[in-house]
Amino acid sequence: MKVLSKAKLQTALNKLNAHNEVFVPLQRGSQSGYFSWSSFDDGRDQLMLEALNVYQSPKNVVLPQTEKMYGIKSQGMEVNIDQTFEDAHPTIIFGARGCDVKGIIAMDEVFLTRGYEDSFYKARRSANTIIANACYAPGANCFCNAMEVDPLDPAGADVIIRDAGTDYIWEAKTAQGEAITASIADLLEEKEVKLPEAKPFTQQVDFSGVAEKLKDMFEHPLWDQMAQPCINCGMCTYVCPSCYCFDIQVKMWGDHGYRFRAWDSCMFEEYSREAGGGNPRGAAKERFRQRFLHKLEFFKERYGTPLCTGCGRCIIVCPTDVNIVRIIAAVKEAELNA
Ligand code: SF4
Ligand code: SF4
């Protein structure tokens, strides 16, 4: 098998970074997320490949939190696009866990399939390679195994690395992964090392039948009870690796400016407010219900898989202890026609 000695990891990252912008999980002060390896500062940053999940997922690599789209110029009543800012510079996400890989694969479905193609997403994603870090010791809030993710062999990765003590086992899974592997071939060795032992999940989640049952629960009183603690702060949506709602806004100086998009949240009242003033999800409960139905029912109906990847981040960050695992259990136990 191919291995990369951990002693050569930084050399490998430097080498990969010469032709791609490599994003790695870092602890940077009080923040943790995927940052460009070019910005790594030994005195300030800590590489977090051994940690389970950093606070922010790598979704910002393919769907930046703020993204310039078009340059525009107005002449009287006419507005013309004079520039398009599609960004196709090559990127590598290095060390994503299976849950975060699934988040990107889910966004691929939304932005690239069913006759809809988002050219901005497409530009970034087509120049993006994913090097996944197989997960052998799930954390206390992890439940990806219940959400159709294989943490040991995540679907959608171009390369999978496995932490084997002093080495990473290195396995290319796609032609793109083979090309990246070839670019650091001089740093890889052929060596037999022992695979890490997979530890059991501490949290048991049974998602079977939940999506189907939710079809009959739109008006169920359970939503009043479950939504009650939620303050609609939106934190769960910002840290979620598969939430992709955005808003498009415009910035003008005189007759020229640009359009940009920025992450938004279905938990915010303004998100669903219509130009005429109406709002189909004006009440906090309606927005809460939308988020969980989208994650657990609607996306599965449309794309065949839940939109939750079981990363557990929303459980950790929620200031009012809303817990998607408890919601799944409550739906399982709920009586219909209650
Ligand atoms: S983090 Fe918690 S309180 Fe905030 S919007 Fe999400 S569920 Fe509601
Ligand atoms: S809904 Fe929560 S557990 Fe599921 S993928 Fe999003 S942040 Fe992770």
mmCIF file of N, CA, C and O in Angstrom, residues 221-267:
data_model
loop_
_atom_site.group_PDB
_atom_site.id
_atom_site.type_symbol
_atom_site.label_atom_id
_atom_site.label_comp_id
_atom_site.label_asym_id
_atom_site.label_seq_id
_atom_site.Cartn_x
_atom_site.Cartn_y
_atom_site.Cartn_z
ATOM 1 N N PRO A 221 -48.582 18.373 16.220
ATOM 2 C CA PRO A 221 -48.286 19.272 17.363
ATOM 3 C C PRO A 221 -46.852 19.155 17.889
ATOM 4 O O PRO A 221 -46.377 20.037 18.610
ATOM 5 N N LEU A 222 -46.168 18.095 17.508
ATOM 6 C CA LEU A 222 -44.771 17.926 17.930
ATOM 7 C C LEU A 222 -43.915 19.136 17.540
ATOM 8 O O LEU A 222 -42.986 19.511 18.263
ATOM 9 N N TRP A 223 -44.232 19.765 16.402
ATOM 10 C CA TRP A 223 -43.411 20.905 15.949
ATOM 11 C C TRP A 223 -43.474 22.059 16.934
ATOM 12 O O TRP A 223 -42.484 22.757 17.146
ATOM 13 N N ASP A 224 -44.656 22.284 17.555
ATOM 14 C CA ASP A 224 -44.772 23.379 18.543
ATOM 15 C C ASP A 224 -43.819 23.124 19.699
ATOM 16 O O ASP A 224 -43.103 24.017 20.144
ATOM 17 N N GLN A 225 -43.822 21.904 20.139
ATOM 18 C CA GLN A 225 -42.991 21.529 21.285
ATOM 19 C C GLN A 225 -41.508 21.584 20.920
ATOM 20 O O GLN A 225 -40.691 22.159 21.635
ATOM 21 N N MET A 226 -41.159 21.038 19.761
ATOM 22 C CA MET A 226 -39.737 20.961 19.390
ATOM 23 C C MET A 226 -39.170 22.338 19.048
ATOM 24 O O MET A 226 -38.004 22.622 19.299
ATOM 25 N N ALA A 227 -40.001 23.195 18.448
ATOM 26 C CA ALA A 227 -39.500 24.509 18.013
ATOM 27 C C ALA A 227 -39.430 25.505 19.162
ATOM 28 O O ALA A 227 -38.769 26.537 19.043
ATOM 29 N N GLN A 228 -40.105 25.204 20.257
ATOM 30 C CA GLN A 228 -40.245 26.172 21.353
ATOM 31 C C GLN A 228 -38.911 26.770 21.829
ATOM 32 O O GLN A 228 -38.792 27.983 21.974
ATOM 33 N N PRO A 229 -37.840 25.967 22.039
ATOM 34 C CA PRO A 229 -36.595 26.593 22.530
ATOM 35 C C PRO A 229 -35.820 27.377 21.480
ATOM 36 O O PRO A 229 -34.966 28.189 21.820
ATOM 37 N N CYS A 230 -36.102 27.161 20.204
ATOM 38 C CA CYS A 230 -35.276 27.750 19.132
ATOM 39 C C CYS A 230 -35.446 29.270 19.086
ATOM 40 O O CYS A 230 -36.559 29.783 19.071
ATOM 41 N N ILE A 231 -34.323 29.978 19.050
ATOM 42 C CA ILE A 231 -34.374 31.456 18.977
ATOM 43 C C ILE A 231 -34.063 31.955 17.561
ATOM 44 O O ILE A 231 -33.795 33.125 17.349
ATOM 45 N N ASN A 232 -34.061 31.040 16.603
ATOM 46 C CA ASN A 232 -33.815 31.385 15.190
ATOM 47 C C ASN A 232 -32.524 32.169 14.984
ATOM 48 O O ASN A 232 -32.466 33.127 14.206
ATOM 49 N N CYS A 233 -31.478 31.759 15.687
ATOM 50 C CA CYS A 233 -30.204 32.485 15.566
ATOM 51 C C CYS A 233 -29.467 32.128 14.271
ATOM 52 O O CYS A 233 -28.607 32.871 13.822
ATOM 53 N N GLY A 234 -29.780 30.969 13.706
ATOM 54 C CA GLY A 234 -29.168 30.571 12.433
ATOM 55 C C GLY A 234 -27.801 29.908 12.549
ATOM 56 O O GLY A 234 -27.212 29.528 11.535
ATOM 57 N N MET A 235 -27.295 29.769 13.767
ATOM 58 C CA MET A 235 -25.955 29.185 13.897
ATOM 59 C C MET A 235 -25.889 27.773 13.320
ATOM 60 O O MET A 235 -24.901 27.373 12.700
ATOM 61 N N CYS A 236 -26.946 27.012 13.523
ATOM 62 C CA CYS A 236 -26.947 25.623 13.043
ATOM 63 C C CYS A 236 -26.765 25.577 11.525
ATOM 64 O O CYS A 236 -26.113 24.675 10.994
ATOM 65 N N THR A 237 -27.336 26.557 10.832
ATOM 66 C CA THR A 237 -27.257 26.529 9.369
ATOM 67 C C THR A 237 -25.877 26.971 8.872
ATOM 68 O O THR A 237 -25.400 26.504 7.854
ATOM 69 N N TYR A 238 -25.239 27.859 9.622
ATOM 70 C CA TYR A 238 -23.919 28.339 9.196
ATOM 71 C C TYR A 238 -22.837 27.282 9.378
ATOM 72 O O TYR A 238 -21.918 27.186 8.568
ATOM 73 N N VAL A 239 -22.946 26.480 10.433
ATOM 74 C CA VAL A 239 -21.904 25.451 10.633
ATOM 75 C C VAL A 239 -22.218 24.168 9.872
ATOM 76 O O VAL A 239 -21.352 23.305 9.735
ATOM 77 N N CYS A 240 -23.435 24.051 9.369
ATOM 78 C CA CYS A 240 -23.837 22.793 8.714
ATOM 79 C C CYS A 240 -23.097 22.610 7.384
ATOM 80 O O CYS A 240 -23.075 23.513 6.553
ATOM 81 N N PRO A 241 -22.504 21.426 7.155
ATOM 82 C CA PRO A 241 -21.757 21.221 5.910
ATOM 83 C C PRO A 241 -22.643 21.109 4.673
ATOM 84 O O PRO A 241 -22.142 21.132 3.555
ATOM 85 N N SER A 242 -23.975 20.978 4.870
ATOM 86 C CA SER A 242 -24.833 20.780 3.698
ATOM 87 C C SER A 242 -25.896 21.860 3.548
ATOM 88 O O SER A 242 -26.714 21.783 2.635
ATOM 89 N N CYS A 243 -25.927 22.869 4.417
ATOM 90 C CA CYS A 243 -26.873 23.982 4.237
ATOM 91 C C CYS A 243 -26.303 24.922 3.173
ATOM 92 O O CYS A 243 -25.141 25.324 3.262
ATOM 93 N N TYR A 244 -27.122 25.281 2.213
ATOM 94 C CA TYR A 244 -26.578 26.049 1.081
ATOM 95 C C TYR A 244 -27.425 27.266 0.732
ATOM 96 O O TYR A 244 -27.245 27.861 -0.334
ATOM 97 N N CYS A 245 -28.371 27.676 1.586
ATOM 98 C CA CYS A 245 -29.206 28.832 1.255
ATOM 99 C C CYS A 245 -28.342 30.088 1.110
ATOM 100 O O CYS A 245 -27.415 30.290 1.888
ATOM 101 N N PHE A 246 -28.657 30.885 0.122
ATOM 102 C CA PHE A 246 -27.921 32.143 -0.042
ATOM 103 C C PHE A 246 -28.866 33.246 -0.503
ATOM 104 O O PHE A 246 -29.994 32.982 -0.933
ATOM 105 N N ASP A 247 -28.386 34.466 -0.403
ATOM 106 C CA ASP A 247 -29.142 35.634 -0.825
ATOM 107 C C ASP A 247 -28.263 36.395 -1.820
ATOM 108 O O ASP A 247 -27.034 36.374 -1.684
ATOM 109 N N ILE A 248 -28.869 37.033 -2.802
ATOM 110 C CA ILE A 248 -28.078 37.820 -3.760
ATOM 111 C C ILE A 248 -28.348 39.305 -3.511
ATOM 112 O O ILE A 248 -29.506 39.708 -3.403
ATOM 113 N N GLN A 249 -27.294 40.064 -3.404
ATOM 114 C CA GLN A 249 -27.448 41.499 -3.131
ATOM 115 C C GLN A 249 -26.605 42.302 -4.119
ATOM 116 O O GLN A 249 -25.792 41.729 -4.852
ATOM 117 N N VAL A 250 -26.795 43.608 -4.101
ATOM 118 C CA VAL A 250 -26.078 44.453 -5.044
ATOM 119 C C VAL A 250 -25.382 45.592 -4.306
ATOM 120 O O VAL A 250 -25.877 46.085 -3.298
ATOM 121 N N LYS A 251 -24.224 45.940 -4.787
ATOM 122 C CA LYS A 251 -23.448 47.046 -4.203
ATOM 123 C C LYS A 251 -23.162 48.002 -5.355
ATOM 124 O O LYS A 251 -22.604 47.601 -6.374
ATOM 125 N N MET A 252 -23.574 49.253 -5.237
ATOM 126 C CA MET A 252 -23.382 50.213 -6.343
ATOM 127 C C MET A 252 -22.633 51.447 -5.872
ATOM 128 O O MET A 252 -22.831 51.914 -4.743
ATOM 129 N N TRP A 253 -21.778 51.958 -6.729
ATOM 130 C CA TRP A 253 -21.167 53.274 -6.549
ATOM 131 C C TRP A 253 -21.498 54.052 -7.805
ATOM 132 O O TRP A 253 -20.929 53.769 -8.875
ATOM 133 N N GLY A 254 -22.446 54.962 -7.704
ATOM 134 C CA GLY A 254 -22.850 55.704 -8.902
ATOM 135 C C GLY A 254 -23.456 54.761 -9.928
ATOM 136 O O GLY A 254 -24.405 54.033 -9.634
ATOM 137 N N ASP A 255 -22.855 54.718 -11.119
ATOM 138 C CA ASP A 255 -23.450 53.901 -12.193
ATOM 139 C C ASP A 255 -22.816 52.518 -12.314
ATOM 140 O O ASP A 255 -23.108 51.769 -13.233
ATOM 141 N N HIS A 256 -21.896 52.172 -11.412
ATOM 142 C CA HIS A 256 -21.314 50.832 -11.524
ATOM 143 C C HIS A 256 -21.238 50.150 -10.148
ATOM 144 O O HIS A 256 -21.301 50.809 -9.103
ATOM 145 N N GLY A 257 -21.114 48.854 -10.208
ATOM 146 C CA GLY A 257 -21.067 48.093 -8.956
ATOM 147 C C GLY A 257 -21.003 46.611 -9.244
ATOM 148 O O GLY A 257 -20.571 46.196 -10.326
ATOM 149 N N TYR A 258 -21.414 45.827 -8.297
ATOM 150 C CA TYR A 258 -21.417 44.373 -8.528
ATOM 151 C C TYR A 258 -22.537 43.705 -7.752
ATOM 152 O O TYR A 258 -23.045 44.239 -6.774
ATOM 153 N N ARG A 259 -22.891 42.524 -8.240
ATOM 154 C CA ARG A 259 -23.816 41.665 -7.525
ATOM 155 C C ARG A 259 -22.998 40.610 -6.799
ATOM 156 O O ARG A 259 -22.008 40.112 -7.345
ATOM 157 N N PHE A 260 -23.420 40.260 -5.609
ATOM 158 C CA PHE A 260 -22.727 39.201 -4.861
ATOM 159 C C PHE A 260 -23.757 38.352 -4.133
ATOM 160 O O PHE A 260 -24.906 38.751 -3.946
ATOM 161 N N ARG A 261 -23.339 37.141 -3.775
ATOM 162 C CA ARG A 261 -24.224 36.340 -2.938
ATOM 163 C C ARG A 261 -23.532 36.051 -1.622
ATOM 164 O O ARG A 261 -22.298 36.042 -1.547
ATOM 165 N N ALA A 262 -24.348 35.815 -0.616
ATOM 166 C CA ALA A 262 -23.822 35.551 0.719
ATOM 167 C C ALA A 262 -24.699 34.486 1.372
ATOM 168 O O ALA A 262 -25.908 34.429 1.100
ATOM 169 N N TRP A 263 -24.089 33.645 2.186
ATOM 170 C CA TRP A 263 -24.878 32.636 2.898
ATOM 171 C C TRP A 263 -26.041 33.311 3.604
ATOM 172 O O TRP A 263 -25.902 34.386 4.180
ATOM 173 N N ASP A 264 -27.172 32.638 3.573
ATOM 174 C CA ASP A 264 -28.349 33.101 4.287
ATOM 175 C C ASP A 264 -28.830 31.933 5.141
ATOM 176 O O ASP A 264 -28.168 30.887 5.195
ATOM 177 N N SER A 265 -29.957 32.087 5.783
ATOM 178 C CA SER A 265 -30.447 30.986 6.621
ATOM 179 C C SER A 265 -31.961 30.937 6.585
ATOM 180 O O SER A 265 -32.628 31.973 6.749
ATOM 181 N N CYS A 266 -32.494 29.733 6.395
ATOM 182 C CA CYS A 266 -33.954 29.551 6.406
ATOM 183 C C CYS A 266 -34.523 29.823 7.793
ATOM 184 O O CYS A 266 -35.735 29.910 7.953
ATOM 185 N N MET A 267 -33.646 29.962 8.785
ATOM 186 C CA MET A 267 -34.114 30.261 10.142
ATOM 187 C C MET A 267 -34.428 31.750 10.314
ATOM 188 O O MET A 267 -35.019 32.150 11.309
#
